[in-house]
mmCIF file of C-alpha atoms in Angstrom:
data_model
loop_
_atom_site.group_PDB
_atom_site.id
_atom_site.type_symbol
_atom_site.label_atom_id
_atom_site.label_comp_id
_atom_site.label_asym_id
_atom_site.label_seq_id
_atom_site.Cartn_x
_atom_site.Cartn_y
_atom_site.Cartn_z
ATOM 1 C CA MET A 1 11.945 -27.390 -10.744
ATOM 2 C CA SER A 2 9.430 -24.941 -9.474
ATOM 3 C CA ARG A 3 12.025 -23.211 -7.309
ATOM 4 C CA ILE A 4 14.441 -22.800 -10.253
ATOM 5 C CA LYS A 5 11.531 -21.226 -12.304
ATOM 6 C CA ASP A 6 10.542 -18.883 -9.447
ATOM 7 C CA TRP A 7 14.197 -17.929 -9.115
ATOM 8 C CA ILE A 8 14.467 -17.149 -12.716
ATOM 9 C CA PHE A 9 11.300 -15.112 -12.573
ATOM 10 C CA THR A 10 12.624 -13.148 -9.523
ATOM 11 C CA TYR A 11 15.995 -12.553 -11.362
ATOM 12 C CA ARG A 12 14.230 -11.404 -14.550
ATOM 13 C CA ALA A 13 11.844 -9.085 -12.509
ATOM 14 C CA GLY A 14 15.044 -7.536 -10.708
ATOM 15 C CA LYS A 15 16.450 -6.913 -14.290
ATOM 16 C CA GLU A 16 13.578 -5.001 -15.472
ATOM 17 C CA PRO A 17 14.103 -1.140 -15.594
ATOM 18 C CA LYS A 18 12.333 0.691 -12.865
ATOM 19 C CA ARG A 19 9.208 2.367 -14.005
ATOM 20 C CA GLU A 20 7.674 5.676 -12.852
ATOM 21 C CA VAL A 21 4.590 4.811 -10.727
ATOM 22 C CA ILE A 22 1.678 7.212 -11.219
ATOM 23 C CA PHE A 23 -1.072 6.738 -8.726
ATOM 24 C CA PRO A 24 -4.362 7.182 -10.646
ATOM 25 C CA GLN A 25 -7.326 9.073 -9.704
ATOM 26 C CA PHE A 26 -9.800 6.345 -10.598
ATOM 27 C CA ASP A 27 -12.260 8.836 -12.372
ATOM 28 C CA ASN A 28 -9.467 9.955 -14.561
ATOM 29 C CA VAL A 29 -8.380 6.506 -15.637
ATOM 30 C CA ARG A 30 -9.103 5.920 -19.291
ATOM 31 C CA SER A 31 -7.461 2.703 -20.248
ATOM 32 C CA VAL A 32 -7.508 -0.475 -18.096
ATOM 33 C CA LEU A 33 -5.658 -3.855 -18.594
ATOM 34 C CA VAL A 34 -7.382 -6.662 -16.725
ATOM 35 C CA LEU A 35 -5.459 -9.900 -16.164
ATOM 36 C CA PHE A 36 -7.254 -13.082 -15.044
ATOM 37 C CA GLU A 37 -7.263 -16.703 -14.806
ATOM 38 C CA SER A 38 -9.452 -18.037 -17.472
ATOM 39 C CA ASP A 39 -12.027 -20.814 -16.973
ATOM 40 C CA PHE A 40 -11.382 -24.024 -18.993
ATOM 41 C CA THR A 41 -14.403 -23.151 -21.375
ATOM 42 C CA GLU A 42 -12.804 -19.760 -22.065
ATOM 43 C CA LYS A 43 -16.227 -18.032 -21.483
ATOM 44 C CA ASN A 44 -15.350 -16.091 -18.359
ATOM 45 C CA PRO A 45 -18.852 -14.593 -17.714
ATOM 46 C CA VAL A 46 -17.704 -12.994 -14.377
ATOM 47 C CA ILE A 47 -14.729 -11.221 -16.068
ATOM 48 C CA LYS A 48 -16.865 -10.003 -18.958
ATOM 49 C CA SER A 49 -19.330 -8.567 -16.477
ATOM 50 C CA ILE A 50 -16.340 -6.817 -14.642
ATOM 51 C CA ALA A 51 -15.266 -5.348 -18.034
ATOM 52 C CA GLU A 52 -18.805 -4.109 -18.738
ATOM 53 C CA GLN A 53 -18.855 -2.342 -15.275
ATOM 54 C CA LEU A 54 -15.629 -0.549 -16.229
ATOM 55 C CA ARG A 55 -16.993 0.322 -19.840
ATOM 56 C CA GLN A 56 -19.992 1.809 -18.036
ATOM 57 C CA GLU A 57 -17.631 4.134 -16.289
ATOM 58 C CA ASP A 58 -16.028 5.261 -19.649
ATOM 59 C CA LYS A 59 -13.168 3.313 -19.486
ATOM 60 C CA ASP A 60 -11.329 1.502 -22.438
ATOM 61 C CA VAL A 61 -10.962 -2.181 -21.145
ATOM 62 C CA VAL A 62 -8.710 -4.900 -22.484
ATOM 63 C CA LEU A 63 -8.752 -8.400 -21.097
ATOM 64 C CA TRP A 64 -5.879 -10.812 -20.960
ATOM 65 C CA GLY A 65 -6.519 -14.248 -19.647
ATOM 66 C CA TYR A 66 -4.442 -17.374 -19.043
ATOM 67 C CA CYS A 67 -5.985 -20.874 -19.441
ATOM 68 C CA ASP A 68 -3.802 -23.813 -18.331
ATOM 69 C CA LYS A 69 -4.128 -25.816 -21.505
ATOM 70 C CA LYS A 70 -2.208 -26.059 -24.813
ATOM 71 C CA ASP A 71 -4.805 -25.302 -27.317
ATOM 72 C CA ILE A 72 -6.787 -22.144 -26.942
ATOM 73 C CA GLN A 73 -10.103 -21.929 -28.936
ATOM 74 C CA SER A 74 -10.811 -18.279 -28.370
ATOM 75 C CA PRO A 75 -9.904 -16.045 -31.286
ATOM 76 C CA ILE A 76 -7.423 -13.175 -30.691
ATOM 77 C CA LEU A 77 -9.466 -10.002 -30.516
ATOM 78 C CA PRO A 78 -8.361 -6.290 -29.707
ATOM 79 C CA GLN A 79 -10.368 -6.245 -26.499
ATOM 80 C CA ILE A 80 -9.975 -9.861 -25.107
ATOM 81 C CA ARG A 81 -7.185 -12.358 -25.412
ATOM 82 C CA ILE A 82 -6.827 -15.875 -23.775
ATOM 83 C CA VAL A 83 -3.366 -17.324 -23.879
ATOM 84 C CA GLY A 84 -2.205 -20.859 -23.028
ATOM 85 C CA ARG A 85 0.743 -22.990 -22.391
ATOM 86 C CA ARG A 86 1.967 -22.837 -26.055
ATOM 87 C CA ASP A 87 2.372 -18.986 -25.603
ATOM 88 C CA PHE A 88 5.056 -19.474 -22.931
ATOM 89 C CA GLY A 89 8.402 -21.154 -22.814
ATOM 90 C CA PHE A 90 9.563 -24.146 -20.712
ATOM 91 C CA LEU A 91 10.405 -21.833 -17.751
ATOM 92 C CA GLY A 92 7.000 -20.038 -17.853
ATOM 93 C CA GLN A 93 8.199 -16.902 -19.603
ATOM 94 C CA PRO A 94 6.187 -15.491 -22.372
ATOM 95 C CA LYS A 95 7.414 -15.833 -26.066
ATOM 96 C CA ASP A 96 8.751 -12.728 -27.603
ATOM 97 C CA GLU A 97 5.783 -12.144 -29.975
ATOM 98 C CA LEU A 98 3.512 -12.440 -26.934
ATOM 99 C CA ILE A 99 5.459 -9.703 -25.060
ATOM 100 C CA ALA A 100 5.389 -7.447 -28.131
ATOM 101 C CA ASP A 101 1.576 -7.774 -28.387
ATOM 102 C CA LEU A 102 1.195 -7.048 -24.780
ATOM 103 C CA GLN A 103 3.517 -4.026 -24.851
ATOM 104 C CA LYS A 104 1.897 -2.410 -28.059
ATOM 105 C CA ARG A 105 -0.204 -0.196 -25.692
ATOM 106 C CA GLN A 106 0.353 1.858 -22.550
ATOM 107 C CA TYR A 107 -2.409 1.558 -19.844
ATOM 108 C CA ASP A 108 -3.287 3.886 -17.052
ATOM 109 C CA LEU A 109 -4.138 0.898 -14.759
ATOM 110 C CA LEU A 110 -3.523 -2.787 -14.627
ATOM 111 C CA ILE A 111 -5.937 -4.749 -12.612
ATOM 112 C CA ASP A 112 -4.747 -8.326 -11.811
ATOM 113 C CA LEU A 113 -7.496 -10.589 -10.705
ATOM 114 C CA THR A 114 -5.242 -13.526 -10.191
ATOM 115 C CA GLN A 115 -6.028 -15.357 -7.195
ATOM 116 C CA HIS A 116 -3.258 -18.013 -7.113
ATOM 117 C CA ALA A 117 0.391 -17.799 -7.729
ATOM 118 C CA ASN A 118 0.557 -18.231 -11.502
ATOM 119 C CA ARG A 119 3.906 -17.675 -13.101
ATOM 120 C CA CYS A 120 2.516 -16.992 -16.651
ATOM 121 C CA LEU A 121 0.236 -14.300 -15.285
ATOM 122 C CA ARG A 122 2.951 -12.891 -13.134
ATOM 123 C CA TYR A 123 5.136 -12.513 -16.228
ATOM 124 C CA LEU A 124 2.243 -10.752 -18.142
ATOM 125 C CA ALA A 125 1.904 -8.359 -15.076
ATOM 126 C CA LEU A 126 5.570 -7.751 -15.079
ATOM 127 C CA TYR A 127 5.878 -6.935 -18.728
ATOM 128 C CA ALA A 128 2.658 -4.980 -19.157
ATOM 129 C CA ARG A 129 3.060 -1.198 -19.667
ATOM 130 C CA ALA A 130 0.928 0.235 -17.010
ATOM 131 C CA ASN A 131 1.193 3.411 -14.946
ATOM 132 C CA PHE A 132 -0.163 1.666 -11.961
ATOM 133 C CA LYS A 133 -0.577 -2.009 -11.200
ATOM 134 C CA THR A 134 -2.849 -3.505 -8.572
ATOM 135 C CA GLY A 135 -3.916 -6.984 -7.498
ATOM 136 C CA MET A 136 -4.154 -9.541 -4.706
ATOM 137 C CA ASN A 137 -1.299 -9.786 -2.258
ATOM 138 C CA LEU A 138 0.367 -13.012 -3.494
ATOM 139 C CA GLN A 139 3.866 -11.982 -2.121
ATOM 140 C CA ILE A 140 5.217 -11.545 -5.729
ATOM 141 C CA GLY A 141 6.376 -7.813 -5.670
ATOM 142 C CA ILE A 142 5.062 -6.667 -9.009
ATOM 143 C CA HIS A 143 2.091 -4.533 -7.992
ATOM 144 C CA ASP A 144 1.971 -1.042 -6.584
ATOM 145 C CA LEU A 145 -1.144 -1.576 -4.544
ATOM 146 C CA LEU A 146 -1.872 -5.000 -2.905
ATOM 147 C CA ILE A 147 -5.222 -6.132 -1.751
ATOM 148 C CA ASN A 148 -5.454 -8.817 0.996
ATOM 149 C CA THR A 149 -8.353 -11.081 0.391
ATOM 150 C CA GLU A 150 -8.917 -14.858 0.856
ATOM 151 C CA PRO A 151 -8.154 -17.196 -2.051
ATOM 152 C CA GLN A 152 -11.763 -18.466 -1.968
ATOM 153 C CA ASP A 153 -13.104 -14.959 -2.660
ATOM 154 C CA THR A 154 -14.397 -14.441 -6.135
ATOM 155 C CA PRO A 155 -12.869 -12.348 -8.767
ATOM 156 C CA GLN A 156 -15.826 -9.956 -8.499
ATOM 157 C CA PHE A 157 -15.163 -9.464 -4.803
ATOM 158 C CA LEU A 158 -11.407 -8.820 -5.489
ATOM 159 C CA PHE A 159 -12.346 -6.374 -8.236
ATOM 160 C CA GLU A 160 -14.866 -4.492 -5.997
ATOM 161 C CA GLN A 161 -12.097 -4.234 -3.323
ATOM 162 C CA ILE A 162 -9.500 -2.927 -5.804
ATOM 163 C CA VAL A 163 -12.052 -0.279 -7.119
ATOM 164 C CA LYS A 164 -13.077 0.717 -3.536
ATOM 165 C CA TYR A 165 -9.600 1.455 -2.404
ATOM 166 C CA LEU A 166 -8.586 3.160 -5.684
ATOM 167 C CA LYS A 167 -11.624 5.540 -5.176
ATOM 168 C CA MET A 168 -10.950 5.988 -1.570
ATOM 169 C CA ILE A 169 -7.179 7.055 -1.943
ATOM 170 C CA GLN A 170 -6.873 10.501 -3.493
ATOM 171 C CA PRO A 171 -3.404 11.287 -4.902
ATOM 172 C CA LYS A 172 -1.973 14.702 -4.500
#
């Protein structure tokens, strides 16, 4: 069944209209969407620390996490949202109202801190409206900049690598 779901994802990704990729100068980025795998308690101290680091650099940060359980206890807030299995259909695709909520805003940068192939988070990355998308190289073809790290590395390490390369590369 997993192969069928992956094929459907690949098909849907191919049907999405091509977007104009704008490589950001990190200092000029104002809005950032961070996707992550939520811990089961939905507290996510490492992710909140990452968001605070971005806010200290004068960035408007929105966090979207996925927790692999049916009932999510966290409230829906403008700056952080945890979604679960009930927000997605049988094939792993997000429900229409979730896509509508995700696409309400345009972001300068999407930072995907997902470290494992997670179909639900892949859909969120696919449907997010961001000028530039970056994340770990999971062979999924959604991101504009892929970072190679080991799966056992922490989200903090992945974040540091992403920021390092975004600051290093200067667009014309």
